[in-house]
CSV table of N, CA, C and O in Angstrom, one decimal:
chain,number,residue,atom,x,y,z
L,49,UNK,N,-35.2,-103.5,-52.9
L,49,UNK,CA,-35.6,-105.2,-54.4
L,49,UNK,C,-34.4,-104.7,-55.7
L,49,UNK,O,-34.2,-103.8,-56.1
L,50,UNK,N,-33.8,-106.2,-55.2
L,50,UNK,CA,-32.8,-105.9,-56.6
L,50,UNK,C,-33.4,-107.0,-58.2
L,50,UNK,O,-34.0,-107.8,-57.5
L,51,UNK,N,-33.6,-105.9,-59.2
L,51,UNK,CA,-33.6,-107.0,-60.1
L,51,UNK,C,-31.9,-108.1,-60.6
L,51,UNK,O,-31.5,-107.2,-60.9
L,52,UNK,N,-32.2,-109.2,-60.9
L,52,UNK,CA,-31.2,-110.4,-61.2
L,52,UNK,C,-32.2,-110.4,-63.4
L,52,UNK,O,-33.5,-110.4,-63.2
L,53,UNK,N,-31.2,-109.5,-64.1
L,53,UNK,CA,-31.7,-109.6,-65.2
L,53,UNK,C,-30.3,-109.9,-66.3
L,53,UNK,O,-29.1,-109.3,-66.0
L,54,UNK,N,-30.5,-110.8,-67.6
L,54,UNK,CA,-29.6,-111.0,-68.2
L,54,UNK,C,-29.3,-110.0,-69.2
L,54,UNK,O,-30.5,-109.0,-69.3
L,55,UNK,N,-27.7,-109.5,-69.3
L,55,UNK,CA,-27.8,-108.1,-70.1
L,55,UNK,C,-27.8,-106.9,-69.3
L,55,UNK,O,-27.6,-105.9,-70.4
L,56,UNK,N,-28.4,-106.9,-68.7
L,56,UNK,CA,-28.0,-105.9,-67.7
L,56,UNK,C,-28.0,-105.4,-66.5
L,56,UNK,O,-26.2,-106.6,-66.3
L,57,UNK,N,-27.7,-104.5,-65.9
L,57,UNK,CA,-26.9,-104.4,-63.9
L,57,UNK,C,-27.9,-104.6,-63.3
L,57,UNK,O,-28.7,-103.5,-63.8
L,58,UNK,N,-27.4,-105.0,-62.3
L,58,UNK,CA,-28.0,-105.0,-61.3
L,58,UNK,C,-28.1,-104.1,-60.3
L,58,UNK,O,-27.5,-103.7,-59.6
L,59,UNK,N,-29.2,-103.4,-59.8
L,59,UNK,CA,-28.7,-102.3,-58.8
L,59,UNK,C,-30.0,-102.2,-57.6
L,59,UNK,O,-30.7,-102.6,-57.6
L,60,UNK,N,-28.6,-102.2,-56.1
L,60,UNK,CA,-29.7,-102.0,-55.3
L,60,UNK,C,-30.3,-101.2,-54.5
L,60,UNK,O,-30.8,-100.7,-54.4
L,61,UNK,N,-29.7,-99.9,-54.8
L,61,UNK,CA,-30.0,-98.5,-54.1
L,61,UNK,C,-28.9,-97.5,-55.0
L,61,UNK,O,-28.4,-97.3,-56.1
L,62,UNK,N,-29.7,-96.1,-54.9
L,62,UNK,CA,-29.7,-94.8,-55.6
L,62,UNK,C,-28.8,-94.4,-54.6
L,62,UNK,O,-29.2,-94.6,-53.0
L,63,UNK,N,-28.6,-92.8,-54.5
L,63,UNK,CA,-27.9,-91.8,-53.6
L,63,UNK,C,-29.2,-91.8,-52.9
L,63,UNK,O,-29.6,-91.5,-53.4
L,64,UNK,N,-28.6,-91.6,-51.7
L,64,UNK,CA,-29.5,-90.8,-50.5
L,64,UNK,C,-29.9,-89.4,-51.0
L,64,UNK,O,-31.3,-89.1,-50.0
L,65,UNK,N,-29.0,-88.4,-51.6
L,65,UNK,CA,-29.9,-87.0,-52.1
L,65,UNK,C,-31.2,-87.4,-53.4
L,65,UNK,O,-32.0,-86.6,-53.1
L,66,UNK,N,-31.0,-88.5,-54.0
L,66,UNK,CA,-31.5,-89.0,-54.9
L,66,UNK,C,-33.3,-89.2,-54.2
L,66,UNK,O,-34.3,-88.2,-54.5
L,67,UNK,N,-32.9,-89.9,-53.2
L,67,UNK,CA,-34.0,-90.4,-52.6
L,67,UNK,C,-34.8,-89.8,-51.6
L,67,UNK,O,-36.4,-89.2,-51.5
L,68,UNK,N,-34.1,-88.4,-51.1
L,68,UNK,CA,-35.1,-87.5,-50.1
L,68,UNK,C,-35.1,-86.5,-51.4
L,68,UNK,O,-36.1,-86.5,-51.3
L,69,UNK,N,-35.0,-86.4,-51.9
L,69,UNK,CA,-35.6,-85.2,-53.9
L,69,UNK,C,-36.4,-85.9,-53.3
L,69,UNK,O,-37.7,-85.6,-53.5
L,70,UNK,N,-36.8,-87.4,-53.7
L,70,UNK,CA,-38.0,-88.1,-54.7
L,70,UNK,C,-39.0,-87.3,-53.8
L,70,UNK,O,-40.3,-87.6,-53.9
L,71,UNK,N,-38.6,-88.4,-52.2
L,71,UNK,CA,-39.6,-87.9,-51.3
L,71,UNK,C,-40.2,-87.0,-50.7
L,71,UNK,O,-41.4,-86.7,-50.1
L,72,UNK,N,-40.0,-85.6,-50.7
L,72,UNK,CA,-40.5,-84.6,-51.1
L,72,UNK,C,-40.4,-84.5,-52.0
L,72,UNK,O,-42.2,-82.7,-52.0
L,73,UNK,N,-40.9,-84.6,-53.0
L,73,UNK,CA,-41.9,-84.3,-54.2
L,73,UNK,C,-42.8,-84.6,-54.7
L,73,UNK,O,-43.7,-85.0,-53.7
L,74,UNK,N,-44.2,-84.0,-55.5
L,74,UNK,CA,-45.0,-84.2,-55.3
L,74,UNK,C,-45.2,-85.7,-56.4
L,74,UNK,O,-44.6,-86.3,-56.3
L,75,UNK,N,-46.6,-85.6,-57.0
L,75,UNK,CA,-46.8,-86.7,-57.4
L,75,UNK,C,-46.1,-87.4,-58.6
L,75,UNK,O,-46.0,-88.7,-59.1
L,76,UNK,N,-45.7,-86.4,-59.8
L,76,UNK,CA,-45.0,-86.7,-60.7
L,76,UNK,C,-43.6,-86.9,-60.5
L,76,UNK,O,-42.7,-87.4,-61.3
L,77,UNK,N,-43.5,-86.7,-58.7
L,77,UNK,CA,-41.9,-87.2,-58.9
L,77,UNK,C,-41.2,-88.2,-59.2
L,77,UNK,O,-40.1,-88.0,-59.3
L,78,UNK,N,-42.2,-89.6,-58.9
L,78,UNK,CA,-41.2,-90.5,-59.7
L,78,UNK,C,-40.7,-90.5,-61.6
L,78,UNK,O,-39.6,-90.9,-61.2
L,79,UNK,N,-41.3,-89.4,-61.8
L,79,UNK,CA,-40.9,-89.7,-63.4
L,79,UNK,C,-39.8,-89.1,-63.5
L,79,UNK,O,-38.7,-89.1,-64.1
L,80,UNK,N,-39.8,-87.6,-62.4
L,80,UNK,CA,-39.1,-86.1,-62.7
L,80,UNK,C,-37.6,-87.0,-61.8
L,80,UNK,O,-36.8,-86.7,-62.3
L,81,UNK,N,-37.6,-88.0,-61.1
L,81,UNK,CA,-36.4,-88.3,-60.2
L,81,UNK,C,-35.7,-89.5,-60.7
L,81,UNK,O,-34.9,-89.2,-61.7
L,82,UNK,N,-36.6,-89.9,-62.5
L,82,UNK,CA,-36.0,-91.0,-62.8
L,82,UNK,C,-35.1,-90.1,-64.2
L,82,UNK,O,-34.0,-90.2,-64.6
L,83,UNK,N,-35.6,-89.3,-64.5
L,83,UNK,CA,-34.9,-88.7,-65.8
L,83,UNK,C,-34.0,-87.5,-65.2
L,83,UNK,O,-33.1,-87.3,-65.8
L,84,UNK,N,-33.7,-87.0,-63.8
L,84,UNK,CA,-33.2,-86.6,-63.3
L,84,UNK,C,-31.8,-87.5,-63.0
L,84,UNK,O,-29.8,-86.8,-62.9
L,85,UNK,N,-31.7,-89.3,-62.9
L,85,UNK,CA,-30.1,-89.5,-62.3
L,85,UNK,C,-29.9,-90.3,-62.8
L,85,UNK,O,-29.7,-91.5,-63.0
L,86,UNK,N,-30.7,-90.4,-64.9
L,86,UNK,CA,-30.2,-92.1,-65.4
L,86,UNK,C,-29.6,-91.2,-66.9
L,86,UNK,O,-30.3,-90.6,-67.4
L,87,UNK,N,-28.5,-91.7,-67.7
L,87,UNK,CA,-28.4,-90.8,-68.8
L,87,UNK,C,-28.0,-92.4,-69.4
L,87,UNK,O,-28.4,-93.5,-69.4
L,88,UNK,N,-28.3,-91.7,-70.6
L,88,UNK,CA,-27.7,-92.8,-71.9
L,88,UNK,C,-26.4,-94.3,-71.7
L,88,UNK,O,-25.4,-93.8,-70.6
L,89,UNK,N,-26.9,-94.9,-72.1
L,89,UNK,CA,-27.7,-95.7,-72.9
L,89,UNK,C,-28.8,-97.1,-72.3
L,89,UNK,O,-29.1,-97.8,-72.5
L,90,UNK,N,-29.1,-96.3,-71.0
L,90,UNK,CA,-29.8,-97.9,-70.1
L,90,UNK,C,-31.6,-97.0,-70.2
L,90,UNK,O,-32.0,-96.4,-70.3
L,91,UNK,N,-31.9,-98.2,-70.3
L,91,UNK,CA,-33.6,-98.7,-69.5
L,91,UNK,C,-33.2,-99.1,-68.6
L,91,UNK,O,-33.3,-100.3,-68.2
L,92,UNK,N,-34.2,-97.9,-67.7
L,92,UNK,CA,-34.0,-98.3,-66.2
L,92,UNK,C,-35.2,-98.0,-65.3
L,92,UNK,O,-36.2,-97.8,-66.0
L,93,UNK,N,-34.9,-99.6,-64.9
L,93,UNK,CA,-36.7,-99.2,-63.4
L,93,UNK,C,-36.6,-98.5,-62.3
L,93,UNK,O,-35.0,-98.8,-61.8
L,94,UNK,N,-37.2,-97.8,-61.7
L,94,UNK,CA,-37.7,-97.1,-60.0
L,94,UNK,C,-38.7,-97.9,-59.7
L,94,UNK,O,-39.6,-97.6,-60.2
L,95,UNK,N,-38.2,-97.4,-58.3
L,95,UNK,CA,-38.8,-98.1,-57.3
L,95,UNK,C,-39.8,-97.0,-56.2
L,95,UNK,O,-38.1,-97.0,-55.5
L,96,UNK,N,-40.7,-96.5,-55.8
L,96,UNK,CA,-40.0,-95.1,-55.4
L,96,UNK,C,-38.5,-94.4,-54.9
L,96,UNK,O,-38.3,-93.7,-53.8
L,97,UNK,N,-38.9,-94.0,-56.2
L,97,UNK,CA,-37.2,-93.1,-56.7
L,97,UNK,C,-36.2,-93.8,-56.4
L,97,UNK,O,-35.2,-92.5,-56.1
L,98,UNK,N,-36.1,-95.2,-55.9
L,98,UNK,CA,-34.6,-96.0,-56.0
L,98,UNK,C,-34.4,-96.3,-57.4
L,98,UNK,O,-35.6,-97.2,-58.0
L,99,UNK,N,-33.3,-96.3,-58.3
L,99,UNK,CA,-33.1,-97.1,-59.1
L,99,UNK,C,-32.9,-99.1,-58.9
L,99,UNK,O,-32.1,-99.1,-58.0
L,100,UNK,N,-33.9,-99.7,-59.1
L,100,UNK,CA,-33.7,-100.7,-58.9
L,100,UNK,C,-33.0,-101.8,-60.3
L,100,UNK,O,-33.1,-102.8,-60.0
L,101,UNK,N,-33.2,-101.3,-61.5
L,101,UNK,CA,-32.7,-102.1,-62.2
L,101,UNK,C,-32.3,-101.1,-63.6
L,101,UNK,O,-33.0,-100.7,-64.1
L,102,UNK,N,-31.3,-101.7,-64.2
L,102,UNK,CA,-31.2,-101.1,-65.5
L,102,UNK,C,-30.5,-102.3,-67.1
L,102,UNK,O,-30.1,-103.4,-66.2
L,103,UNK,N,-31.0,-101.5,-68.2
L,103,UNK,CA,-31.1,-102.5,-69.0
L,103,UNK,C,-30.7,-101.5,-70.1
L,103,UNK,O,-30.7,-100.6,-70.6
L,104,UNK,N,-29.3,-102.4,-70.9
L,104,UNK,CA,-28.2,-102.1,-71.8
L,104,UNK,C,-28.8,-102.4,-73.0
L,104,UNK,O,-28.7,-102.2,-74.1
L,105,UNK,N,-28.1,-103.5,-73.3
L,105,UNK,CA,-28.5,-104.4,-75.0
L,105,UNK,C,-29.8,-104.8,-75.4
L,105,UNK,O,-31.1,-104.9,-74.7
L,106,UNK,N,-29.6,-104.4,-76.6
L,106,UNK,CA,-30.9,-105.2,-77.7
L,106,UNK,C,-30.7,-106.8,-77.7
L,106,UNK,O,-30.4,-106.9,-78.3
L,107,UNK,N,-31.1,-106.8,-78.0
L,107,UNK,CA,-32.1,-108.5,-77.8
L,107,UNK,C,-33.6,-108.9,-78.5
L,107,UNK,O,-34.5,-107.7,-78.6
L,108,UNK,N,-33.6,-109.9,-78.9
L,108,UNK,CA,-34.6,-110.6,-79.9
L,108,UNK,C,-35.6,-110.5,-78.7
L,108,UNK,O,-37.4,-110.7,-79.7
L,109,UNK,N,-35.5,-110.9,-78.0
L,109,UNK,CA,-37.1,-111.6,-76.8
L,109,UNK,C,-36.7,-110.6,-75.5
L,109,UNK,O,-35.7,-110.0,-75.6
L,110,UNK,N,-37.7,-111.2,-74.8
L,110,UNK,CA,-37.9,-109.8,-73.8
L,110,UNK,C,-36.9,-111.0,-72.6
L,110,UNK,O,-36.7,-112.1,-72.5
L,111,UNK,N,-36.6,-109.9,-72.1
L,111,UNK,CA,-35.9,-110.0,-70.8
L,111,UNK,C,-36.5,-110.5,-69.8
L,111,UNK,O,-37.3,-109.4,-69.0
L,112,UNK,N,-36.5,-112.0,-68.7
L,112,UNK,CA,-38.2,-112.1,-67.7
L,112,UNK,C,-37.3,-111.6,-66.2
L,112,UNK,O,-36.0,-111.3,-66.6
L,113,UNK,N,-38.4,-110.7,-65.8
L,113,UNK,CA,-38.0,-109.8,-64.5
L,113,UNK,C,-38.1,-111.1,-63.5
L,113,UNK,O,-38.8,-110.6,-62.9
L,114,UNK,N,-37.1,-111.3,-62.8
L,114,UNK,CA,-37.5,-112.5,-62.0
L,114,UNK,C,-38.3,-112.2,-61.1
L,114,UNK,O,-39.4,-112.7,-59.8
L,115,UNK,N,-38.1,-111.3,-60.4
L,115,UNK,CA,-38.3,-109.7,-59.3
L,115,UNK,C,-40.2,-109.5,-59.4
L,115,UNK,O,-40.8,-108.9,-58.1
L,116,UNK,N,-40.6,-109.3,-60.6
L,116,UNK,CA,-41.5,-108.8,-60.9
L,116,UNK,C,-41.7,-107.7,-60.0
L,116,UNK,O,-43.2,-107.4,-59.9
L,117,UNK,N,-41.6,-106.3,-60.5
L,117,UNK,CA,-41.8,-105.5,-60.1
L,117,UNK,C,-43.0,-104.4,-60.4
L,117,UNK,O,-43.7,-104.6,-61.9
L,118,UNK,N,-43.9,-104.0,-59.6
L,118,UNK,CA,-45.3,-103.3,-59.4
L,118,UNK,C,-45.5,-101.9,-59.2
L,118,UNK,O,-45.1,-101.4,-58.6
L,119,UNK,N,-46.5,-101.3,-59.4
L,119,UNK,CA,-46.3,-99.9,-58.8
L,119,UNK,C,-47.5,-99.8,-57.8
L,119,UNK,O,-48.1,-101.6,-57.9
L,120,UNK,N,-47.9,-99.2,-56.8
L,120,UNK,CA,-47.6,-98.1,-57.8
L,120,UNK,C,-46.7,-97.6,-57.3
L,120,UNK,O,-45.2,-98.5,-57.2
L,121,UNK,N,-45.8,-96.1,-58.1
L,121,UNK,CA,-44.9,-95.4,-57.7
L,121,UNK,C,-43.3,-96.3,-58.4
L,121,UNK,O,-42.6,-96.2,-58.4
L,122,UNK,N,-43.9,-97.1,-59.9
L,122,UNK,CA,-42.7,-97.5,-60.7
L,122,UNK,C,-42.8,-96.6,-61.2
L,122,UNK,O,-43.6,-96.2,-62.0
L,123,UNK,N,-41.6,-96.2,-62.3
L,123,UNK,CA,-41.6,-95.6,-63.4
L,123,UNK,C,-40.0,-96.4,-64.1
L,123,UNK,O,-39.2,-97.1,-63.8
L,124,UNK,N,-40.7,-96.8,-66.0
L,124,UNK,CA,-39.6,-97.4,-66.3
L,124,UNK,C,-39.5,-96.0,-67.2
L,124,UNK,O,-39.8,-95.3,-68.0
L,125,UNK,N,-37.6,-96.0,-67.6
L,125,UNK,CA,-37.4,-94.7,-68.2
L,125,UNK,C,-36.6,-95.3,-68.9
L,125,UNK,O,-35.1,-95.7,-69.1
L,126,UNK,N,-36.5,-94.8,-70.9
L,126,UNK,CA,-35.7,-95.1,-71.6
L,126,UNK,C,-34.9,-93.9,-71.9
L,126,UNK,O,-35.6,-93.3,-72.2
L,127,UNK,N,-33.6,-94.4,-72.0
L,127,UNK,CA,-32.7,-93.0,-72.0
L,127,UNK,C,-32.1,-92.9,-73.2
L,127,UNK,O,-31.6,-91.9,-73.6
L,128,UNK,N,-32.5,-93.7,-74.3
L,128,UNK,CA,-31.8,-94.2,-75.3
L,128,UNK,C,-32.1,-93.5,-76.1
L,128,UNK,O,-33.4,-92.9,-76.5
L,129,UNK,N,-30.9,-92.8,-77.5
L,129,UNK,CA,-31.1,-92.0,-78.1
L,129,UNK,C,-32.3,-92.0,-79.7
L,129,UNK,O,-32.7,-91.7,-80.1
L,130,UNK,N,-32.1,-93.8,-80.4
L,130,UNK,CA,-32.8,-94.5,-81.3
L,130,UNK,C,-33.4,-95.4,-80.8
L,130,UNK,O,-33.7,-96.0,-81.9
L,131,UNK,N,-33.7,-96.2,-80.0
L,131,UNK,CA,-33.9,-97.7,-79.4
L,131,UNK,C,-35.7,-97.3,-79.3
L,131,UNK,O,-35.5,-96.7,-78.0
L,132,UNK,N,-36.5,-97.7,-79.3
L,132,UNK,CA,-37.5,-98.4,-77.9
L,132,UNK,C,-37.5,-99.5,-77.5
L,132,UNK,O,-36.6,-100.6,-77.1
L,133,UNK,N,-37.8,-98.9,-76.6
L,133,UNK,CA,-38.0,-100.0,-75.2
L,133,UNK,C,-39.6,-100.9,-74.7
L,133,UNK,O,-40.4,-100.4,-75.3
L,134,UNK,N,-39.8,-101.8,-74.7
L,134,UNK,CA,-41.2,-102.8,-74.7
L,134,UNK,C,-41.0,-103.2,-73.2
L,134,UNK,O,-40.1,-103.5,-72.5
L,135,UNK,N,-42.2,-102.6,-72.8
L,135,UNK,CA,-42.3,-103.6,-71.1
L,135,UNK,C,-43.7,-104.4,-71.0
L,135,UNK,O,-44.3,-104.0,-72.0
L,136,UNK,N,-43.5,-105.7,-70.8
L,136,UNK,CA,-44.5,-106.9,-71.1
L,136,UNK,C,-45.3,-107.2,-69.4
L,136,UNK,O,-44.2,-106.8,-68.3
L,137,UNK,N,-46.8,-106.7,-69.4
L,137,UNK,CA,-47.2,-106.9,-67.9
L,137,UNK,C,-47.4,-108.0,-68.2
L,137,UNK,O,-47.9,-109.3,-68.9
L,138,UNK,N,-48.0,-108.7,-66.5
L,138,UNK,CA,-48.1,-110.1,-66.3
L,138,UNK,C,-49.5,-110.2,-67.0
L,138,UNK,O,-50.0,-111.1,-67.4
L,139,UNK,N,-50.5,-109.3,-67.2
L,139,UNK,CA,-52.0,-109.6,-67.6
L,139,UNK,C,-51.8,-109.8,-69.3
L,139,UNK,O,-53.0,-109.2,-70.2
L,140,UNK,N,-50.7,-109.7,-69.9
L,140,UNK,CA,-50.1,-110.0,-71.3
L,140,UNK,C,-50.0,-108.4,-71.9
L,140,UNK,O,-49.4,-108.5,-73.1
L,141,UNK,N,-49.8,-107.7,-71.2
L,141,UNK,CA,-50.3,-106.0,-72.4
L,141,UNK,C,-49.2,-106.1,-73.1
L,141,UNK,O,-48.1,-106.0,-71.5
L,142,UNK,N,-48.4,-105.2,-73.3
L,142,UNK,CA,-46.7,-104.7,-73.7
L,142,UNK,C,-47.1,-103.6,-74.4
L,142,UNK,O,-48.3,-103.3,-75.1
L,143,UNK,N,-46.4,-102.5,-73.9
L,143,UNK,CA,-46.4,-101.0,-74.2
L,143,UNK,C,-44.8,-100.8,-74.6
L,143,UNK,O,-43.9,-101.3,-73.9
L,144,UNK,N,-45.0,-100.2,-75.6
L,144,UNK,CA,-43.6,-99.6,-76.5
L,144,UNK,C,-43.8,-98.1,-75.8
L,144,UNK,O,-44.2,-97.2,-75.4
L,145,UNK,N,-41.7,-98.0,-75.5
L,145,UNK,CA,-41.2,-96.6,-74.8
L,145,UNK,C,-41.0,-95.9,-76.6
L,145,UNK,O,-38.9,-96.6,-76.3
L,146,UNK,N,-41.2,-95.2,-76.7
L,146,UNK,CA,-39.8,-94.1,-77.4
L,146,UNK,C,-38.6,-94.4,-76.6
L,146,UNK,O,-38.6,-93.8,-75.4
L,147,UNK,N,-37.8,-93.8,-78.1
L,147,UNK,CA,-36.7,-93.0,-77.0
L,147,UNK,C,-36.7,-91.8,-76.1
L,147,UNK,O,-37.5,-91.0,-76.7
L,148,UNK,N,-35.9,-91.7,-75.1
L,148,UNK,CA,-36.5,-90.5,-74.6
L,148,UNK,C,-37.7,-90.6,-74.1
L,148,UNK,O,-37.8,-89.3,-73.9
L,149,UNK,N,-38.3,-91.0,-73.3
L,149,UNK,CA,-39.7,-91.4,-72.6
L,149,UNK,C,-39.3,-92.1,-71.2
L,149,UNK,O,-38.2,-93.1,-71.1
L,150,UNK,N,-40.1,-91.9,-70.3
L,150,UNK,CA,-40.2,-93.0,-69.5
L,150,UNK,C,-41.7,-92.5,-69.2
L,150,UNK,O,-42.9,-91.9,-69.6
L,151,UNK,N,-42.4,-93.7,-68.6
L,151,UNK,CA,-43.9,-94.2,-67.8
L,151,UNK,C,-43.4,-94.5,-66.7
L,151,UNK,O,-42.7,-95.0,-66.3
L,152,UNK,N,-45.1,-94.2,-65.7
L,152,UNK,CA,-45.2,-94.1,-64.4
L,152,UNK,C,-45.9,-95.4,-64.4
L,152,UNK,O,-47.0,-95.9,-65.6
L,153,UNK,N,-46.1,-96.3,-64.0
L,153,UNK,CA,-46.2,-97.2,-63.1
L,153,UNK,C,-47.4,-97.1,-62.7
L,153,UNK,O,-46.5,-96.7,-61.5
L,154,UNK,N,-49.3,-97.0,-62.9
L,154,UNK,CA,-49.7,-97.0,-61.6
L,154,UNK,C,-50.7,-98.5,-60.8
L,154,UNK,O,-50.1,-98.8,-59.9
L,155,UNK,N,-50.2,-99.7,-61.2
L,155,UNK,CA,-50.9,-100.2,-61.3
L,155,UNK,C,-50.5,-101.7,-62.2
L,155,UNK,O,-49.8,-101.8,-62.6
L,156,UNK,N,-50.1,-102.8,-61.3
L,156,UNK,CA,-49.9,-103.8,-62.2
L,156,UNK,C,-48.8,-104.4,-62.3
L,156,UNK,O,-47.8,-103.8,-61.3
L,157,UNK,N,-48.2,-105.0,-63.1
L,157,UNK,CA,-47.0,-106.0,-62.2
L,157,UNK,C,-46.5,-106.0,-63.9
L,157,UNK,O,-46.5,-106.9,-64.9
L,158,UNK,N,-44.9,-105.9,-63.6
L,158,UNK,CA,-43.9,-106.0,-64.9
L,158,UNK,C,-43.0,-107.5,-65.3
L,158,UNK,O,-43.0,-108.4,-63.6
L,159,UNK,N,-43.0,-108.0,-66.1
L,159,UNK,CA,-42.5,-109.6,-66.7
L,159,UNK,C,-41.6,-109.6,-67.1
L,159,UNK,O,-40.7,-110.6,-67.2
L,160,UNK,N,-41.8,-108.8,-67.8
L,160,UNK,CA,-39.9,-108.5,-69.5
L,160,UNK,C,-39.9,-107.4,-69.2
L,160,UNK,O,-40.6,-106.3,-69.6
L,161,UNK,N,-39.0,-107.5,-70.2
L,161,UNK,CA,-38.1,-105.5,-70.7
L,161,UNK,C,-37.5,-106.4,-71.9
L,161,UNK,O,-36.7,-107.7,-71.9
L,162,UNK,N,-37.2,-105.2,-72.7
L,162,UNK,CA,-37.3,-105.8,-74.4
L,162,UNK,C,-37.3,-104.6,-75.1
L,162,UNK,O,-37.3,-103.8,-74.7
L,163,UNK,N,-35.3,-104.1,-75.4
L,163,UNK,CA,-34.9,-102.9,-76.2
L,163,UNK,C,-34.7,-103.7,-77.5
L,163,UNK,O,-34.0,-104.4,-78.1
L,164,UNK,N,-35.1,-102.8,-78.8
L,164,UNK,CA,-35.3,-103.0,-79.7
L,164,UNK,C,-35.0,-101.4,-80.5
L,164,UNK,O,-34.5,-100.5,-80.0
L,165,UNK,N,-33.7,-101.7,-81.7
L,165,UNK,CA,-32.8,-101.0,-82.6
L,165,UNK,C,-33.5,-100.0,-83.2
L,165,UNK,O,-33.1,-99.1,-83.9
L,166,UNK,N,-35.3,-100.5,-83.4
L,166,UNK,CA,-36.0,-100.1,-83.8
L,166,UNK,C,-36.4,-98.7,-83.3
L,166,UNK,O,-36.2,-97.8,-82.5
L,167,UNK,N,-36.5,-96.9,-83.9
L,167,UNK,CA,-36.4,-95.3,-83.6
L,167,UNK,C,-37.9,-95.1,-83.6
L,167,UNK,O,-37.7,-94.4,-82.4
L,168,UNK,N,-39.0,-96.2,-83.8
L,168,UNK,CA,-40.6,-95.5,-83.4
L,168,UNK,C,-41.1,-96.9,-82.4
L,168,UNK,O,-40.3,-98.2,-83.2
L,169,UNK,N,-42.1,-96.9,-82.1
L,169,UNK,CA,-43.1,-98.2,-82.1
L,169,UNK,C,-43.7,-98.8,-82.8
L,169,UNK,O,-44.4,-97.5,-83.8
């Protein structure tokens, strides 16, 4: 799955070494794998240990996610040092990720992402 996104970079695959490491690890592996493979200044999406999208631009509104990625095994990682990231779910719930954090999506579908220049949620 590849995400098309305004202001971001579409990514189709990650190195096979990272995928192999993720496949053999425990239940918290997706969050760990994400933390090990992305660097500043991106907000990245991982599905089953494979990077499927990354965002860099601060925006005033949500960027839609046409592919609507869903859990389980979906991780959103905010590697930015000073900016929060908001993720929007299909049910209307919005979650704020502080700088330098990751969140695992166990269920539900993501419909949008926004990076904000605020440093706290």
